[in-house]
Amino acid sequence: MTTRLGRPGLRLSLGVAGASVAWVALYWVNEPFWTWLIGEAAGLDLESRLGSGVWFFFYDMIKIALLLTGIIFVVTVLRSFMSVERTRALLGGKREGVGNVLAALLGIVTPFCSCSAVPAFIGFVAAGVPLGVTMSFLIASPLINEVAIALLLGLFGPGPTLLYVSAGVSIAIVAGWVIGRLRLERWVEPFVFETRLRGQVIDSTAHLTWPDRVQLGIDEVGTILRKIWPYLLVGIGLGAVIHGWAPENFFATYAGRDNPFAVLIAVVVGVPLYSNAAGVLPLVDALHDKGLPMGTLLAFMMATVALSLPEMILLRRVLKPKLIATFVAVVAAGIIAVGYLFNAVLPV
């Protein structure tokens, strides 16, 4: 049950406006500030491995923290209009094909984290959503989330971001449809089908006021940042090491365009290296600077987000090992195909 957080007022409006101005100003001065502090005040050569690595760490840390703060707040406010119950109501009773497309699109606007996958899965199946349609949602939801989109846009621009989103939606639709056609409901734990939804759909966000939604956004920013800051530090730290210290030809040797197994290697390595989108994107950015093809990098990122070990462990509560293995195989095949396709059509 949601508790009302207070009446809207001038103080709230001024606070949001002031925070927005501060966010834009910090984002604007981030790069020149660290260039001045590290290159001039500290006297480090920004062209050296040490100097470029230190600059990369602090610049990317602030940049990604700002992107996370801004996008999480905005999306949380928007997401407050789309409850889990409403999502179930929209997906229930849809046929395969149409349902897969709708589920994948809903996955974008309702990006549940991996810890929400299990209760969402139970609720969808109990509401009569076909297994394949549910899988499309579960693939798209973590794969195409607001963090990944915002950071990809900030780091690589609209082109690669659009490629990532379109590929993610395609994988979610096709993989969900394939799993649905295989009729694998027998590999879902029986208790899932024993869950029943009684009465009418209750929209838990229906009575929220705008101050409520703003406060939810603030709370969500704090909650997510507290959970991911260790992963963020590790991811950016690895990115800084690669950016400043790794030999330029090291990664090209194992995952460069000339290696026919580059995408396979990226996917295999990506799963155990999962941190989350915020943690892995600095590493992707550093690898891109070292010359790795975009298709290989997108496959690496998709593997870390969509096929994470923590999510598989959580899903084991409701899925039998055979279904998890099928899920991983189908999604991995789609990611690998996308990686090789993009490597073939995109310039180096």
PDB file of N, CA and C in Angstrom, residues 75-167:
ATOM      1  N   VAL A  75      12.280   8.058 -15.483  1.00  0.00           N
ATOM      2  CA  VAL A  75      11.578   6.822 -15.835  1.00  0.00           C
ATOM      3  C   VAL A  75      10.745   6.307 -14.668  1.00  0.00           C
ATOM      4  N   THR A  76      11.215   6.500 -13.435  1.00  0.00           N
ATOM      5  CA  THR A  76      10.427   6.058 -12.281  1.00  0.00           C
ATOM      6  C   THR A  76       9.116   6.827 -12.202  1.00  0.00           C
ATOM      7  N   VAL A  77       9.164   8.124 -12.453  1.00  0.00           N
ATOM      8  CA  VAL A  77       7.931   8.913 -12.462  1.00  0.00           C
ATOM      9  C   VAL A  77       6.992   8.414 -13.552  1.00  0.00           C
ATOM     10  N   LEU A  78       7.542   8.153 -14.740  1.00  0.00           N
ATOM     11  CA  LEU A  78       6.709   7.628 -15.826  1.00  0.00           C
ATOM     12  C   LEU A  78       6.197   6.231 -15.498  1.00  0.00           C
ATOM     13  N   ARG A  79       7.060   5.417 -14.895  1.00  0.00           N
ATOM     14  CA  ARG A  79       6.702   4.035 -14.585  1.00  0.00           C
ATOM     15  C   ARG A  79       5.611   3.967 -13.516  1.00  0.00           C
ATOM     16  N   SER A  80       5.457   5.024 -12.731  1.00  0.00           N
ATOM     17  CA  SER A  80       4.444   5.000 -11.686  1.00  0.00           C
ATOM     18  C   SER A  80       3.029   4.934 -12.259  1.00  0.00           C
ATOM     19  N   PHE A  81       2.911   5.197 -13.563  1.00  0.00           N
ATOM     20  CA  PHE A  81       1.615   5.076 -14.224  1.00  0.00           C
ATOM     21  C   PHE A  81       1.375   3.660 -14.762  1.00  0.00           C
ATOM     22  N   MET A  82       2.400   2.779 -14.668  1.00  0.00           N
ATOM     23  CA  MET A  82       2.281   1.430 -15.221  1.00  0.00           C
ATOM     24  C   MET A  82       2.624   0.417 -14.130  1.00  0.00           C
ATOM     25  N   SER A  83       1.609  -0.111 -13.467  1.00  0.00           N
ATOM     26  CA  SER A  83       1.814  -1.073 -12.399  1.00  0.00           C
ATOM     27  C   SER A  83       1.977  -2.482 -12.959  1.00  0.00           C
ATOM     28  N   VAL A  84       2.460  -3.393 -12.125  1.00  0.00           N
ATOM     29  CA  VAL A  84       2.570  -4.786 -12.525  1.00  0.00           C
ATOM     30  C   VAL A  84       1.196  -5.355 -12.837  1.00  0.00           C
ATOM     31  N   GLU A  85       0.189  -4.967 -12.038  1.00  0.00           N
ATOM     32  CA  GLU A  85      -1.158  -5.474 -12.264  1.00  0.00           C
ATOM     33  C   GLU A  85      -1.695  -5.030 -13.624  1.00  0.00           C
ATOM     34  N   ARG A  86      -1.449  -3.783 -13.989  1.00  0.00           N
ATOM     35  CA  ARG A  86      -1.917  -3.291 -15.276  1.00  0.00           C
ATOM     36  C   ARG A  86      -1.183  -3.987 -16.418  1.00  0.00           C
ATOM     37  N   THR A  87       0.101  -4.262 -16.208  1.00  0.00           N
ATOM     38  CA  THR A  87       0.872  -4.985 -17.221  1.00  0.00           C
ATOM     39  C   THR A  87       0.292  -6.372 -17.441  1.00  0.00           C
ATOM     40  N   ARG A  88      -0.040  -7.067 -16.355  1.00  0.00           N
ATOM     41  CA  ARG A  88      -0.658  -8.391 -16.475  1.00  0.00           C
ATOM     42  C   ARG A  88      -1.964  -8.310 -17.243  1.00  0.00           C
ATOM     43  N   ALA A  89      -2.760  -7.288 -16.955  1.00  0.00           N
ATOM     44  CA  ALA A  89      -4.046  -7.146 -17.633  1.00  0.00           C
ATOM     45  C   ALA A  89      -3.868  -6.915 -19.126  1.00  0.00           C
ATOM     46  N   LEU A  90      -2.840  -6.169 -19.514  1.00  0.00           N
ATOM     47  CA  LEU A  90      -2.606  -5.898 -20.925  1.00  0.00           C
ATOM     48  C   LEU A  90      -2.112  -7.127 -21.669  1.00  0.00           C
ATOM     49  N   LEU A  91      -1.321  -7.963 -20.979  1.00  0.00           N
ATOM     50  CA  LEU A  91      -0.739  -9.125 -21.648  1.00  0.00           C
ATOM     51  C   LEU A  91      -1.672 -10.328 -21.655  1.00  0.00           C
ATOM     52  N   GLY A  92      -2.531 -10.437 -20.644  1.00  0.00           N
ATOM     53  CA  GLY A  92      -3.363 -11.625 -20.524  1.00  0.00           C
ATOM     54  C   GLY A  92      -4.297 -11.803 -21.716  1.00  0.00           C
ATOM     55  N   GLY A  93      -4.368 -13.060 -22.199  1.00  0.00           N
ATOM     56  CA  GLY A  93      -5.279 -13.399 -23.280  1.00  0.00           C
ATOM     57  C   GLY A  93      -4.785 -13.063 -24.665  1.00  0.00           C
ATOM     58  N   LYS A  94      -3.588 -12.506 -24.813  1.00  0.00           N
ATOM     59  CA  LYS A  94      -3.079 -12.189 -26.134  1.00  0.00           C
ATOM     60  C   LYS A  94      -2.551 -13.447 -26.816  1.00  0.00           C
ATOM     61  N   ARG A  95      -2.743 -13.531 -28.117  1.00  0.00           N
ATOM     62  CA  ARG A  95      -2.243 -14.657 -28.871  1.00  0.00           C
ATOM     63  C   ARG A  95      -0.743 -14.530 -29.090  1.00  0.00           C
ATOM     64  N   GLU A  96      -0.127 -15.695 -29.364  1.00  0.00           N
ATOM     65  CA  GLU A  96       1.294 -15.684 -29.668  1.00  0.00           C
ATOM     66  C   GLU A  96       1.527 -14.875 -30.945  1.00  0.00           C
ATOM     67  N   GLY A  97       2.651 -14.301 -31.079  1.00  0.00           N
ATOM     68  CA  GLY A  97       2.943 -13.418 -32.203  1.00  0.00           C
ATOM     69  C   GLY A  97       2.611 -11.999 -31.805  1.00  0.00           C
ATOM     70  N   VAL A  98       1.335 -11.662 -31.806  1.00  0.00           N
ATOM     71  CA  VAL A  98       0.914 -10.334 -31.342  1.00  0.00           C
ATOM     72  C   VAL A  98       1.295 -10.147 -29.885  1.00  0.00           C
ATOM     73  N   GLY A  99       1.073 -11.184 -29.077  1.00  0.00           N
ATOM     74  CA  GLY A  99       1.425 -11.102 -27.666  1.00  0.00           C
ATOM     75  C   GLY A  99       2.907 -10.931 -27.450  1.00  0.00           C
ATOM     76  N   ASN A 100       3.726 -11.598 -28.266  1.00  0.00           N
ATOM     77  CA  ASN A 100       5.172 -11.463 -28.132  1.00  0.00           C
ATOM     78  C   ASN A 100       5.635 -10.046 -28.434  1.00  0.00           C
ATOM     79  N   VAL A 101       5.072  -9.461 -29.486  1.00  0.00           N
ATOM     80  CA  VAL A 101       5.428  -8.083 -29.836  1.00  0.00           C
ATOM     81  C   VAL A 101       5.022  -7.130 -28.722  1.00  0.00           C
ATOM     82  N   LEU A 102       3.783  -7.258 -28.246  1.00  0.00           N
ATOM     83  CA  LEU A 102       3.299  -6.389 -27.183  1.00  0.00           C
ATOM     84  C   LEU A 102       4.108  -6.575 -25.910  1.00  0.00           C
ATOM     85  N   ALA A 103       4.443  -7.823 -25.584  1.00  0.00           N
ATOM     86  CA  ALA A 103       5.210  -8.094 -24.372  1.00  0.00           C
ATOM     87  C   ALA A 103       6.595  -7.483 -24.447  1.00  0.00           C
ATOM     88  N   ALA A 104       7.239  -7.584 -25.608  1.00  0.00           N
ATOM     89  CA  ALA A 104       8.573  -7.007 -25.766  1.00  0.00           C
ATOM     90  C   ALA A 104       8.525  -5.486 -25.635  1.00  0.00           C
ATOM     91  N   LEU A 105       7.510  -4.858 -26.228  1.00  0.00           N
ATOM     92  CA  LEU A 105       7.387  -3.405 -26.119  1.00  0.00           C
ATOM     93  C   LEU A 105       7.090  -2.985 -24.683  1.00  0.00           C
ATOM     94  N   LEU A 106       6.256  -3.761 -23.996  1.00  0.00           N
ATOM     95  CA  LEU A 106       5.985  -3.456 -22.592  1.00  0.00           C
ATOM     96  C   LEU A 106       7.235  -3.638 -21.738  1.00  0.00           C
ATOM     97  N   GLY A 107       8.091  -4.572 -22.149  1.00  0.00           N
ATOM     98  CA  GLY A 107       9.327  -4.773 -21.417  1.00  0.00           C
ATOM     99  C   GLY A 107      10.213  -3.548 -21.411  1.00  0.00           C
ATOM    100  N   ILE A 108      10.118  -2.743 -22.461  1.00  0.00           N
ATOM    101  CA  ILE A 108      10.925  -1.528 -22.532  1.00  0.00           C
ATOM    102  C   ILE A 108      10.443  -0.489 -21.532  1.00  0.00           C
ATOM    103  N   VAL A 109       9.117  -0.315 -21.437  1.00  0.00           N
ATOM    104  CA  VAL A 109       8.571   0.742 -20.583  1.00  0.00           C
ATOM    105  C   VAL A 109       8.361   0.283 -19.147  1.00  0.00           C
ATOM    106  N   THR A 110       8.461  -1.024 -18.902  1.00  0.00           N
ATOM    107  CA  THR A 110       8.366  -1.530 -17.530  1.00  0.00           C
ATOM    108  C   THR A 110       9.608  -2.367 -17.244  1.00  0.00           C
ATOM    109  N   PRO A 111      10.765  -1.718 -17.126  1.00  0.00           N
ATOM    110  CA  PRO A 111      12.026  -2.449 -17.000  1.00  0.00           C
ATOM    111  C   PRO A 111      12.254  -2.982 -15.593  1.00  0.00           C
ATOM    112  N   PHE A 112      11.675  -4.137 -15.272  1.00  0.00           N
ATOM    113  CA  PHE A 112      11.888  -4.743 -13.969  1.00  0.00           C
ATOM    114  C   PHE A 112      13.322  -5.266 -13.863  1.00  0.00           C
ATOM    115  N   CYS A 113      13.900  -5.165 -12.687  1.00  0.00           N
ATOM    116  CA  CYS A 113      15.226  -5.721 -12.477  1.00  0.00           C
ATOM    117  C   CYS A 113      15.115  -7.229 -12.307  1.00  0.00           C
ATOM    118  N   SER A 114      16.275  -7.905 -12.257  1.00  0.00           N
ATOM    119  CA  SER A 114      16.268  -9.371 -12.194  1.00  0.00           C
ATOM    120  C   SER A 114      15.561  -9.883 -10.941  1.00  0.00           C
ATOM    121  N   CYS A 115      15.638  -9.126  -9.845  1.00  0.00           N
ATOM    122  CA  CYS A 115      14.989  -9.582  -8.621  1.00  0.00           C
ATOM    123  C   CYS A 115      13.463  -9.544  -8.742  1.00  0.00           C
ATOM    124  N   SER A 116      12.947  -8.781  -9.716  1.00  0.00           N
ATOM    125  CA  SER A 116      11.503  -8.726  -9.943  1.00  0.00           C
ATOM    126  C   SER A 116      11.034  -9.761 -10.956  1.00  0.00           C
ATOM    127  N   ALA A 117      11.966 -10.500 -11.564  1.00  0.00           N
ATOM    128  CA  ALA A 117      11.602 -11.429 -12.627  1.00  0.00           C
ATOM    129  C   ALA A 117      10.724 -12.560 -12.112  1.00  0.00           C
ATOM    130  N   VAL A 118      11.061 -13.105 -10.929  1.00  0.00           N
ATOM    131  CA  VAL A 118      10.326 -14.259 -10.419  1.00  0.00           C
ATOM    132  C   VAL A 118       8.881 -13.910 -10.079  1.00  0.00           C
ATOM    133  N   PRO A 119       8.600 -12.896  -9.266  1.00  0.00           N
ATOM    134  CA  PRO A 119       7.186 -12.573  -9.002  1.00  0.00           C
ATOM    135  C   PRO A 119       6.431 -12.125 -10.243  1.00  0.00           C
ATOM    136  N   ALA A 120       7.121 -11.429 -11.158  1.00  0.00           N
ATOM    137  CA  ALA A 120       6.457 -11.032 -12.396  1.00  0.00           C
ATOM    138  C   ALA A 120       6.090 -12.258 -13.217  1.00  0.00           C
ATOM    139  N   PHE A 121       7.012 -13.223 -13.298  1.00  0.00           N
ATOM    140  CA  PHE A 121       6.751 -14.448 -14.048  1.00  0.00           C
ATOM    141  C   PHE A 121       5.539 -15.176 -13.465  1.00  0.00           C
ATOM    142  N   ILE A 122       5.502 -15.334 -12.156  1.00  0.00           N
ATOM    143  CA  ILE A 122       4.381 -16.022 -11.508  1.00  0.00           C
ATOM    144  C   ILE A 122       3.071 -15.307 -11.785  1.00  0.00           C
ATOM    145  N   GLY A 123       3.080 -13.990 -11.650  1.00  0.00           N
ATOM    146  CA  GLY A 123       1.865 -13.225 -11.874  1.00  0.00           C
ATOM    147  C   GLY A 123       1.369 -13.316 -13.296  1.00  0.00           C
ATOM    148  N   PHE A 124       2.274 -13.246 -14.269  1.00  0.00           N
ATOM    149  CA  PHE A 124       1.873 -13.303 -15.667  1.00  0.00           C
ATOM    150  C   PHE A 124       1.286 -14.665 -16.028  1.00  0.00           C
ATOM    151  N   VAL A 125       1.982 -15.738 -15.616  1.00  0.00           N
ATOM    152  CA  VAL A 125       1.499 -17.079 -15.942  1.00  0.00           C
ATOM    153  C   VAL A 125       0.171 -17.345 -15.249  1.00  0.00           C
ATOM    154  N   ALA A 126       0.060 -16.933 -13.980  1.00  0.00           N
ATOM    155  CA  ALA A 126      -1.184 -17.140 -13.248  1.00  0.00           C
ATOM    156  C   ALA A 126      -2.339 -16.370 -13.859  1.00  0.00           C
ATOM    157  N   ALA A 127      -2.036 -15.244 -14.506  1.00  0.00           N
ATOM    158  CA  ALA A 127      -3.086 -14.442 -15.137  1.00  0.00           C
ATOM    159  C   ALA A 127      -3.477 -14.967 -16.502  1.00  0.00           C
ATOM    160  N   GLY A 128      -2.847 -16.058 -16.931  1.00  0.00           N
ATOM    161  CA  GLY A 128      -3.192 -16.640 -18.216  1.00  0.00           C
ATOM    162  C   GLY A 128      -2.342 -16.177 -19.371  1.00  0.00           C
ATOM    163  N   VAL A 129      -1.238 -15.477 -19.110  1.00  0.00           N
ATOM    164  CA  VAL A 129      -0.336 -15.063 -20.180  1.00  0.00           C
ATOM    165  C   VAL A 129       0.429 -16.287 -20.674  1.00  0.00           C
ATOM    166  N   PRO A 130       0.449 -16.572 -21.977  1.00  0.00           N
ATOM    167  CA  PRO A 130       1.184 -17.731 -22.487  1.00  0.00           C
ATOM    168  C   PRO A 130       2.660 -17.674 -22.106  1.00  0.00           C
ATOM    169  N   LEU A 131       3.268 -18.849 -21.958  1.00  0.00           N
ATOM    170  CA  LEU A 131       4.657 -18.927 -21.524  1.00  0.00           C
ATOM    171  C   LEU A 131       5.588 -18.182 -22.471  1.00  0.00           C
ATOM    172  N   GLY A 132       5.403 -18.361 -23.774  1.00  0.00           N
ATOM    173  CA  GLY A 132       6.276 -17.693 -24.729  1.00  0.00           C
ATOM    174  C   GLY A 132       6.155 -16.182 -24.665  1.00  0.00           C
ATOM    175  N   VAL A 133       4.928 -15.686 -24.485  1.00  0.00           N
ATOM    176  CA  VAL A 133       4.720 -14.245 -24.357  1.00  0.00           C
ATOM    177  C   VAL A 133       5.401 -13.722 -23.100  1.00  0.00           C
ATOM    178  N   THR A 134       5.268 -14.465 -22.010  1.00  0.00           N
ATOM    179  CA  THR A 134       5.931 -14.077 -20.770  1.00  0.00           C
ATOM    180  C   THR A 134       7.444 -14.019 -20.955  1.00  0.00           C
ATOM    181  N   MET A 135       7.993 -14.981 -21.692  1.00  0.00           N
ATOM    182  CA  MET A 135       9.431 -14.996 -21.934  1.00  0.00           C
ATOM    183  C   MET A 135       9.879 -13.776 -22.731  1.00  0.00           C
ATOM    184  N   SER A 136       9.070 -13.345 -23.696  1.00  0.00           N
ATOM    185  CA  SER A 136       9.402 -12.133 -24.450  1.00  0.00           C
ATOM    186  C   SER A 136       9.514 -10.934 -23.519  1.00  0.00           C
ATOM    187  N   PHE A 137       8.592 -10.857 -22.568  1.00  0.00           N
ATOM    188  CA  PHE A 137       8.642  -9.769 -21.596  1.00  0.00           C
ATOM    189  C   PHE A 137       9.893  -9.864 -20.728  1.00  0.00           C
ATOM    190  N   LEU A 138      10.198 -11.074 -20.245  1.00  0.00           N
ATOM    191  CA  LEU A 138      11.331 -11.254 -19.346  1.00  0.00           C
ATOM    192  C   LEU A 138      12.662 -11.015 -20.045  1.00  0.00           C
ATOM    193  N   ILE A 139      12.716 -11.250 -21.353  1.00  0.00           N
ATOM    194  CA  ILE A 139      13.945 -10.969 -22.103  1.00  0.00           C
ATOM    195  C   ILE A 139      14.091  -9.473 -22.323  1.00  0.00           C
ATOM    196  N   ALA A 140      13.010  -8.828 -22.768  1.00  0.00           N
ATOM    197  CA  ALA A 140      13.089  -7.407 -23.107  1.00  0.00           C
ATOM    198  C   ALA A 140      13.253  -6.529 -21.886  1.00  0.00           C
ATOM    199  N   SER A 141      12.643  -6.921 -20.770  1.00  0.00           N
ATOM    200  CA  SER A 141      12.619  -6.053 -19.605  1.00  0.00           C
ATOM    201  C   SER A 141      14.017  -5.729 -19.068  1.00  0.00           C
ATOM    202  N   PRO A 142      14.879  -6.719 -18.802  1.00  0.00           N
ATOM    203  CA  PRO A 142      16.228  -6.363 -18.366  1.00  0.00           C
ATOM    204  C   PRO A 142      17.144  -5.949 -19.509  1.00  0.00           C
ATOM    205  N   LEU A 143      16.886  -6.482 -20.720  1.00  0.00           N
ATOM    206  CA  LEU A 143      17.792  -6.236 -21.835  1.00  0.00           C
ATOM    207  C   LEU A 143      17.707  -4.806 -22.334  1.00  0.00           C
ATOM    208  N   ILE A 144      16.492  -4.270 -22.423  1.00  0.00           N
ATOM    209  CA  ILE A 144      16.296  -2.923 -22.972  1.00  0.00           C
ATOM    210  C   ILE A 144      15.742  -2.044 -21.858  1.00  0.00           C
ATOM    211  N   ASN A 145      16.580  -1.704 -20.912  1.00  0.00           N
ATOM    212  CA  ASN A 145      16.113  -0.895 -19.794  1.00  0.00           C
ATOM    213  C   ASN A 145      16.601   0.541 -19.925  1.00  0.00           C
ATOM    214  N   GLU A 146      16.058   1.403 -19.091  1.00  0.00           N
ATOM    215  CA  GLU A 146      16.354   2.825 -19.204  1.00  0.00           C
ATOM    216  C   GLU A 146      17.819   3.146 -18.982  1.00  0.00           C
ATOM    217  N   VAL A 147      18.493   2.362 -18.122  1.00  0.00           N
ATOM    218  CA  VAL A 147      19.909   2.596 -17.863  1.00  0.00           C
ATOM    219  C   VAL A 147      20.733   2.299 -19.109  1.00  0.00           C
ATOM    220  N   ALA A 148      20.466   1.148 -19.734  1.00  0.00           N
ATOM    221  CA  ALA A 148      21.216   0.772 -20.926  1.00  0.00           C
ATOM    222  C   ALA A 148      21.016   1.791 -22.043  1.00  0.00           C
ATOM    223  N   ILE A 149      19.762   2.205 -22.255  1.00  0.00           N
ATOM    224  CA  ILE A 149      19.479   3.145 -23.335  1.00  0.00           C
ATOM    225  C   ILE A 149      20.150   4.489 -23.070  1.00  0.00           C
ATOM    226  N   ALA A 150      20.017   4.985 -21.857  1.00  0.00           N
ATOM    227  CA  ALA A 150      20.582   6.299 -21.533  1.00  0.00           C
ATOM    228  C   ALA A 150      22.102   6.294 -21.654  1.00  0.00           C
ATOM    229  N   LEU A 151      22.734   5.261 -21.134  1.00  0.00           N
ATOM    230  CA  LEU A 151      24.187   5.233 -21.169  1.00  0.00           C
ATOM    231  C   LEU A 151      24.715   4.966 -22.576  1.00  0.00           C
ATOM    232  N   LEU A 152      24.046   4.099 -23.320  1.00  0.00           N
ATOM    233  CA  LEU A 152      24.451   3.895 -24.710  1.00  0.00           C
ATOM    234  C   LEU A 152      24.343   5.191 -25.505  1.00  0.00           C
ATOM    235  N   LEU A 153      23.259   5.911 -25.289  1.00  0.00           N
ATOM    236  CA  LEU A 153      23.070   7.169 -25.998  1.00  0.00           C
ATOM    237  C   LEU A 153      24.156   8.166 -25.630  1.00  0.00           C
ATOM    238  N   GLY A 154      24.489   8.227 -24.333  1.00  0.00           N
ATOM    239  CA  GLY A 154      25.517   9.164 -23.901  1.00  0.00           C
ATOM    240  C   GLY A 154      26.913   8.787 -24.360  1.00  0.00           C
ATOM    241  N   LEU A 155      27.199   7.491 -24.450  1.00  0.00           N
ATOM    242  CA  LEU A 155      28.548   7.040 -24.784  1.00  0.00           C
ATOM    243  C   LEU A 155      28.773   6.882 -26.284  1.00  0.00           C
ATOM    244  N   PHE A 156      27.768   6.403 -27.029  1.00  0.00           N
ATOM    245  CA  PHE A 156      27.978   6.051 -28.429  1.00  0.00           C
ATOM    246  C   PHE A 156      27.090   6.813 -29.408  1.00  0.00           C
ATOM    247  N   GLY A 157      26.069   7.501 -28.919  1.00  0.00           N
ATOM    248  CA  GLY A 157      25.215   8.249 -29.813  1.00  0.00           C
ATOM    249  C   GLY A 157      23.988   7.467 -30.250  1.00  0.00           C
ATOM    250  N   PRO A 158      23.132   8.079 -31.086  1.00  0.00           N
ATOM    251  CA  PRO A 158      21.846   7.461 -31.435  1.00  0.00           C
ATOM    252  C   PRO A 158      21.958   6.226 -32.326  1.00  0.00           C
ATOM    253  N   GLY A 159      22.967   6.150 -33.202  1.00  0.00           N
ATOM    254  CA  GLY A 159      23.075   5.022 -34.120  1.00  0.00           C
ATOM    255  C   GLY A 159      23.212   3.683 -33.420  1.00  0.00           C
ATOM    256  N   PRO A 160      24.296   3.458 -32.663  1.00  0.00           N
ATOM    257  CA  PRO A 160      24.433   2.201 -31.929  1.00  0.00           C
ATOM    258  C   PRO A 160      23.312   1.952 -30.928  1.00  0.00           C
ATOM    259  N   THR A 161      22.777   3.028 -30.334  1.00  0.00           N
ATOM    260  CA  THR A 161      21.669   2.854 -29.387  1.00  0.00           C
ATOM    261  C   THR A 161      20.442   2.291 -30.093  1.00  0.00           C
ATOM    262  N   LEU A 162      20.122   2.833 -31.264  1.00  0.00           N
ATOM    263  CA  LEU A 162      18.984   2.331 -32.029  1.00  0.00           C
ATOM    264  C   LEU A 162      19.219   0.885 -32.458  1.00  0.00           C
ATOM    265  N   LEU A 163      20.440   0.560 -32.847  1.00  0.00           N
ATOM    266  CA  LEU A 163      20.762  -0.817 -33.223  1.00  0.00           C
ATOM    267  C   LEU A 163      20.559  -1.756 -32.032  1.00  0.00           C
ATOM    268  N   TYR A 164      21.022  -1.325 -30.871  1.00  0.00           N
ATOM    269  CA  TYR A 164      20.900  -2.160 -29.678  1.00  0.00           C
ATOM    270  C   TYR A 164      19.431  -2.396 -29.335  1.00  0.00           C
ATOM    271  N   VAL A 165      18.642  -1.331 -29.343  1.00  0.00           N
ATOM    272  CA  VAL A 165      17.227  -1.452 -28.981  1.00  0.00           C
ATOM    273  C   VAL A 165      16.481  -2.318 -29.989  1.00  0.00           C
ATOM    274  N   SER A 166      16.710  -2.074 -31.288  1.00  0.00           N
ATOM    275  CA  SER A 166      16.010  -2.862 -32.303  1.00  0.00           C
ATOM    276  C   SER A 166      16.416  -4.327 -32.242  1.00  0.00           C
ATOM    277  N   ALA A 167      17.713  -4.593 -32.003  1.00  0.00           N
ATOM    278  CA  ALA A 167      18.163  -5.976 -31.880  1.00  0.00           C
ATOM    279  C   ALA A 167      17.588  -6.630 -30.638  1.00  0.00           C
TER     280      ALA A 167
END
